[in-house]
Amino acid sequence: MSFSRPISPIEQGYLASAPFLPPFAIQLLVEGAGSIGVTALRRAVAVASEASPGTRMVGGRRLWVDGGRTPPVTMLPSLDLDAPALRRPFDLSAGPLSEVLLVPGDPTTIVFRATHAMMDARGVLVWATDVLRALRGERPLGARSPLTDDALRRR
C-alpha cells in the first residue's frame, strides 16, 4: 500500500486560503561552494523523496496520498528573488506540490519549495537535509510518519 495520511483541519484551511496568498510556499535556499550537476541532483531528490514520501503527495478530499512522482528539478540561469519560479503557486489539484530549483554559479544555490498546505518548514528542512545526504552518497534518514499536527495535538 502506498503512503498516505489524513489532511488535517489546519491543512484544509491552508488549502482553502492558498489561492488568495500565492505562492503559499515554504522556500528554503541553500548556498554552497562547488558545483552540482542537475543529473546528480535529480537522483538525490529521487532517493530522498522515496525516503520521505510526503514530498510526493497529491491531495484528495480527506487524504494526502503518495503520487509516486519525484518532485521536479529545474535549472534557473540565476538567482533572482523576484523570479517567476519563486513566486509561482503550486497547482493544488494537479501537483506537483514540491520542487527543487538549481542555480549554478558561485555560490551554487539549491531552492527547495513545497506548498505550505502540505508541508511545514521543518518538513522542508528534513527533506533538504536528506537530499544533501544523498548527494554525498549517504543514506537519507527519511520521514514516513502518517501523524498530522492535529493527531500530535490530541496526544
PDB file of C-alpha atoms in Angstrom:
ATOM      1  CA  MET A   1       0.000   0.000   0.000  1.00  0.00           C
ATOM      2  CA  SER A   2       1.303   3.467  -0.790  1.00  0.00           C
ATOM      3  CA  PHE A   3       1.906   6.076   1.884  1.00  0.00           C
ATOM      4  CA  SER A   4      -0.983   8.321   2.864  1.00  0.00           C
ATOM      5  CA  ARG A   5      -2.081  10.474   5.753  1.00  0.00           C
ATOM      6  CA  PRO A   6      -5.173  12.482   6.605  1.00  0.00           C
ATOM      7  CA  ILE A   7      -5.439  16.118   5.593  1.00  0.00           C
ATOM      8  CA  SER A   8      -5.623  17.880   8.950  1.00  0.00           C
ATOM      9  CA  PRO A   9      -8.127  20.651   9.708  1.00  0.00           C
ATOM     10  CA  ILE A  10      -5.327  23.242   9.597  1.00  0.00           C
ATOM     11  CA  GLU A  11      -4.223  21.926   6.199  1.00  0.00           C
ATOM     12  CA  GLN A  12      -7.810  22.097   4.955  1.00  0.00           C
ATOM     13  CA  GLY A  13      -7.791  25.772   5.936  1.00  0.00           C
ATOM     14  CA  TYR A  14      -4.469  26.245   4.150  1.00  0.00           C
ATOM     15  CA  LEU A  15      -5.848  24.573   1.030  1.00  0.00           C
ATOM     16  CA  ALA A  16      -8.832  26.932   1.083  1.00  0.00           C
ATOM     17  CA  SER A  17      -6.709  30.058   1.577  1.00  0.00           C
ATOM     18  CA  ALA A  18      -3.752  29.178  -0.687  1.00  0.00           C
ATOM     19  CA  PRO A  19      -5.303  30.682  -3.857  1.00  0.00           C
ATOM     20  CA  PHE A  20      -5.609  34.038  -2.077  1.00  0.00           C
ATOM     21  CA  LEU A  21      -1.997  34.099  -0.797  1.00  0.00           C
ATOM     22  CA  PRO A  22       0.237  32.999  -3.690  1.00  0.00           C
ATOM     23  CA  PRO A  23       2.692  31.362  -3.744  1.00  0.00           C
ATOM     24  CA  PHE A  24       1.780  29.996  -0.265  1.00  0.00           C
ATOM     25  CA  ALA A  25       5.043  28.081  -0.316  1.00  0.00           C
ATOM     26  CA  ILE A  26       7.839  27.248   2.059  1.00  0.00           C
ATOM     27  CA  GLN A  27      11.066  28.067   0.225  1.00  0.00           C
ATOM     28  CA  LEU A  28      14.461  27.081   1.606  1.00  0.00           C
ATOM     29  CA  LEU A  29      17.552  28.437  -0.161  1.00  0.00           C
ATOM     30  CA  VAL A  30      20.794  26.538   0.432  1.00  0.00           C
ATOM     31  CA  GLU A  31      24.038  28.098  -0.801  1.00  0.00           C
ATOM     32  CA  GLY A  32      27.285  26.197  -1.171  1.00  0.00           C
ATOM     33  CA  ALA A  33      30.691  26.149  -2.780  1.00  0.00           C
ATOM     34  CA  GLY A  34      31.401  23.967  -5.781  1.00  0.00           C
ATOM     35  CA  SER A  35      29.106  22.720  -8.478  1.00  0.00           C
ATOM     36  CA  ILE A  36      26.294  20.207  -8.576  1.00  0.00           C
ATOM     37  CA  GLY A  37      25.170  18.556 -11.764  1.00  0.00           C
ATOM     38  CA  VAL A  38      21.462  18.560 -12.465  1.00  0.00           C
ATOM     39  CA  THR A  39      21.503  14.787 -13.099  1.00  0.00           C
ATOM     40  CA  ALA A  40      23.133  14.104  -9.718  1.00  0.00           C
ATOM     41  CA  LEU A  41      20.659  16.431  -8.022  1.00  0.00           C
ATOM     42  CA  ARG A  42      17.706  14.692  -9.692  1.00  0.00           C
ATOM     43  CA  ARG A  43      18.979  11.319  -8.463  1.00  0.00           C
ATOM     44  CA  ALA A  44      19.439  12.676  -4.936  1.00  0.00           C
ATOM     45  CA  VAL A  45      15.941  14.213  -4.941  1.00  0.00           C
ATOM     46  CA  ALA A  46      14.503  10.849  -6.059  1.00  0.00           C
ATOM     47  CA  VAL A  47      16.330   8.964  -3.287  1.00  0.00           C
ATOM     48  CA  ALA A  48      15.387  11.483  -0.581  1.00  0.00           C
ATOM     49  CA  SER A  49      11.780  11.690  -1.765  1.00  0.00           C
ATOM     50  CA  GLU A  50      11.436   7.909  -1.698  1.00  0.00           C
ATOM     51  CA  ALA A  51      12.513   8.064   1.965  1.00  0.00           C
ATOM     52  CA  SER A  52      10.127  10.981   2.656  1.00  0.00           C
ATOM     53  CA  PRO A  53       7.022  10.274   0.581  1.00  0.00           C
ATOM     54  CA  GLY A  54       5.334  13.391   1.939  1.00  0.00           C
ATOM     55  CA  THR A  55       7.284  15.268  -0.732  1.00  0.00           C
ATOM     56  CA  ARG A  56       5.389  13.345  -3.419  1.00  0.00           C
ATOM     57  CA  MET A  57       1.878  13.875  -2.061  1.00  0.00           C
ATOM     58  CA  VAL A  58      -1.202  14.686  -4.029  1.00  0.00           C
ATOM     59  CA  GLY A  59      -4.405  15.759  -2.367  1.00  0.00           C
ATOM     60  CA  GLY A  60      -7.818  14.298  -2.279  1.00  0.00           C
ATOM     61  CA  ARG A  61     -10.757  15.389  -0.199  1.00  0.00           C
ATOM     62  CA  ARG A  62      -9.588  13.855   3.053  1.00  0.00           C
ATOM     63  CA  LEU A  63      -6.189  12.267   2.375  1.00  0.00           C
ATOM     64  CA  TRP A  64      -2.744  13.177   1.143  1.00  0.00           C
ATOM     65  CA  VAL A  65      -1.562  10.222  -0.947  1.00  0.00           C
ATOM     66  CA  ASP A  66       1.906   9.439  -2.288  1.00  0.00           C
ATOM     67  CA  GLY A  67       1.522  10.036  -6.015  1.00  0.00           C
ATOM     68  CA  GLY A  68       4.836   8.261  -6.647  1.00  0.00           C
ATOM     69  CA  ARG A  69       6.242  11.109  -8.755  1.00  0.00           C
ATOM     70  CA  THR A  70       9.595  12.536  -7.772  1.00  0.00           C
ATOM     71  CA  PRO A  71       9.444  16.312  -7.310  1.00  0.00           C
ATOM     72  CA  PRO A  72      10.824  18.043 -10.403  1.00  0.00           C
ATOM     73  CA  VAL A  73      14.278  19.613 -10.501  1.00  0.00           C
ATOM     74  CA  THR A  74      14.601  22.717 -12.681  1.00  0.00           C
ATOM     75  CA  MET A  75      17.680  24.766 -13.509  1.00  0.00           C
ATOM     76  CA  LEU A  76      17.492  28.539 -13.237  1.00  0.00           C
ATOM     77  CA  PRO A  77      20.018  30.768 -15.025  1.00  0.00           C
ATOM     78  CA  SER A  78      20.497  32.999 -11.988  1.00  0.00           C
ATOM     79  CA  LEU A  79      19.116  33.679  -8.554  1.00  0.00           C
ATOM     80  CA  ASP A  80      16.551  36.453  -8.713  1.00  0.00           C
ATOM     81  CA  LEU A  81      14.321  36.634  -5.666  1.00  0.00           C
ATOM     82  CA  ASP A  82      11.623  38.213  -7.838  1.00  0.00           C
ATOM     83  CA  ALA A  83      11.846  35.431 -10.454  1.00  0.00           C
ATOM     84  CA  PRO A  84       8.555  33.877 -11.546  1.00  0.00           C
ATOM     85  CA  ALA A  85       9.873  30.467 -10.434  1.00  0.00           C
ATOM     86  CA  LEU A  86       9.961  31.661  -6.812  1.00  0.00           C
ATOM     87  CA  ARG A  87       6.583  33.371  -6.997  1.00  0.00           C
ATOM     88  CA  ARG A  88       4.760  30.583  -8.814  1.00  0.00           C
ATOM     89  CA  PRO A  89       1.963  28.990  -6.772  1.00  0.00           C
ATOM     90  CA  PHE A  90       1.624  25.236  -6.759  1.00  0.00           C
ATOM     91  CA  ASP A  91      -1.271  23.655  -8.613  1.00  0.00           C
ATOM     92  CA  LEU A  92      -3.087  22.102  -5.651  1.00  0.00           C
ATOM     93  CA  SER A  93      -5.352  19.998  -7.848  1.00  0.00           C
ATOM     94  CA  ALA A  94      -2.753  18.508 -10.205  1.00  0.00           C
ATOM     95  CA  GLY A  95       0.606  18.919  -8.454  1.00  0.00           C
ATOM     96  CA  PRO A  96       3.453  18.589  -8.062  1.00  0.00           C
ATOM     97  CA  LEU A  97       3.302  20.082  -4.576  1.00  0.00           C
ATOM     98  CA  SER A  98       7.058  20.298  -4.080  1.00  0.00           C
ATOM     99  CA  GLU A  99      10.030  21.006  -6.323  1.00  0.00           C
ATOM    100  CA  VAL A 100      13.738  21.810  -6.382  1.00  0.00           C
ATOM    101  CA  LEU A 101      15.397  24.651  -8.279  1.00  0.00           C
ATOM    102  CA  LEU A 102      19.129  24.608  -9.047  1.00  0.00           C
ATOM    103  CA  VAL A 103      21.038  27.831  -9.622  1.00  0.00           C
ATOM    104  CA  PRO A 104      24.578  27.056 -10.767  1.00  0.00           C
ATOM    105  CA  GLY A 105      27.399  29.507 -10.137  1.00  0.00           C
ATOM    106  CA  ASP A 106      29.305  30.870  -7.210  1.00  0.00           C
ATOM    107  CA  PRO A 107      27.719  30.266  -4.865  1.00  0.00           C
ATOM    108  CA  THR A 108      25.692  27.343  -6.153  1.00  0.00           C
ATOM    109  CA  THR A 109      22.171  27.633  -4.765  1.00  0.00           C
ATOM    110  CA  ILE A 110      19.517  24.966  -4.357  1.00  0.00           C
ATOM    111  CA  VAL A 111      15.975  26.110  -3.630  1.00  0.00           C
ATOM    112  CA  PHE A 112      13.626  23.600  -2.013  1.00  0.00           C
ATOM    113  CA  ARG A 113       9.964  24.576  -2.440  1.00  0.00           C
ATOM    114  CA  ALA A 114       6.783  22.979  -1.120  1.00  0.00           C
ATOM    115  CA  THR A 115       3.251  24.188  -0.690  1.00  0.00           C
ATOM    116  CA  HIS A 116       2.642  25.127   2.914  1.00  0.00           C
ATOM    117  CA  ALA A 117      -0.756  23.446   2.648  1.00  0.00           C
ATOM    118  CA  MET A 118       1.053  20.087   2.719  1.00  0.00           C
ATOM    119  CA  MET A 119       4.392  20.675   4.432  1.00  0.00           C
ATOM    120  CA  ASP A 120       5.804  22.967   7.082  1.00  0.00           C
ATOM    121  CA  ALA A 121       9.282  24.471   7.283  1.00  0.00           C
ATOM    122  CA  ARG A 122      10.594  21.616   9.422  1.00  0.00           C
ATOM    123  CA  GLY A 123       9.414  19.118   6.799  1.00  0.00           C
ATOM    124  CA  VAL A 124      11.191  21.034   4.034  1.00  0.00           C
ATOM    125  CA  LEU A 125      14.359  21.149   6.155  1.00  0.00           C
ATOM    126  CA  VAL A 126      14.248  17.376   6.783  1.00  0.00           C
ATOM    127  CA  TRP A 127      13.777  16.751   3.050  1.00  0.00           C
ATOM    128  CA  ALA A 128      16.553  19.189   2.033  1.00  0.00           C
ATOM    129  CA  THR A 129      18.954  17.621   4.538  1.00  0.00           C
ATOM    130  CA  ASP A 130      18.199  14.185   3.103  1.00  0.00           C
ATOM    131  CA  VAL A 131      18.786  15.427  -0.453  1.00  0.00           C
ATOM    132  CA  LEU A 132      22.192  16.709   0.648  1.00  0.00           C
ATOM    133  CA  ARG A 133      22.904  13.359   2.340  1.00  0.00           C
ATOM    134  CA  ALA A 134      22.016  11.556  -0.883  1.00  0.00           C
ATOM    135  CA  LEU A 135      24.300  13.900  -2.865  1.00  0.00           C
ATOM    136  CA  ARG A 136      27.155  12.820  -0.558  1.00  0.00           C
ATOM    137  CA  GLY A 137      26.295   9.166  -1.122  1.00  0.00           C
ATOM    138  CA  GLU A 138      24.815   8.772   2.369  1.00  0.00           C
ATOM    139  CA  ARG A 139      21.546   7.097   3.199  1.00  0.00           C
ATOM    140  CA  PRO A 140      18.674   9.531   3.902  1.00  0.00           C
ATOM    141  CA  LEU A 141      17.001   9.338   7.302  1.00  0.00           C
ATOM    142  CA  GLY A 142      13.535   9.796   5.811  1.00  0.00           C
ATOM    143  CA  ALA A 143      10.218  10.803   7.290  1.00  0.00           C
ATOM    144  CA  ARG A 144       7.380   8.323   6.962  1.00  0.00           C
ATOM    145  CA  SER A 145       5.103   9.148   9.865  1.00  0.00           C
ATOM    146  CA  PRO A 146       1.427   9.489   8.976  1.00  0.00           C
ATOM    147  CA  LEU A 147       0.767  11.618  12.076  1.00  0.00           C
ATOM    148  CA  THR A 148      -0.742  15.030  11.491  1.00  0.00           C
ATOM    149  CA  ASP A 149      -0.395  18.170  13.562  1.00  0.00           C
ATOM    150  CA  ASP A 150      -3.915  17.519  14.822  1.00  0.00           C
ATOM    151  CA  ALA A 151      -3.063  13.946  15.918  1.00  0.00           C
ATOM    152  CA  LEU A 152       0.021  15.188  17.745  1.00  0.00           C
ATOM    153  CA  ARG A 153      -2.001  17.900  19.480  1.00  0.00           C
ATOM    154  CA  ARG A 154      -4.546  15.365  20.666  1.00  0.00           C
ATOM    155  CA  ARG A 155      -1.810  13.134  22.105  1.00  0.00           C
TER     156      ARG A 155
END
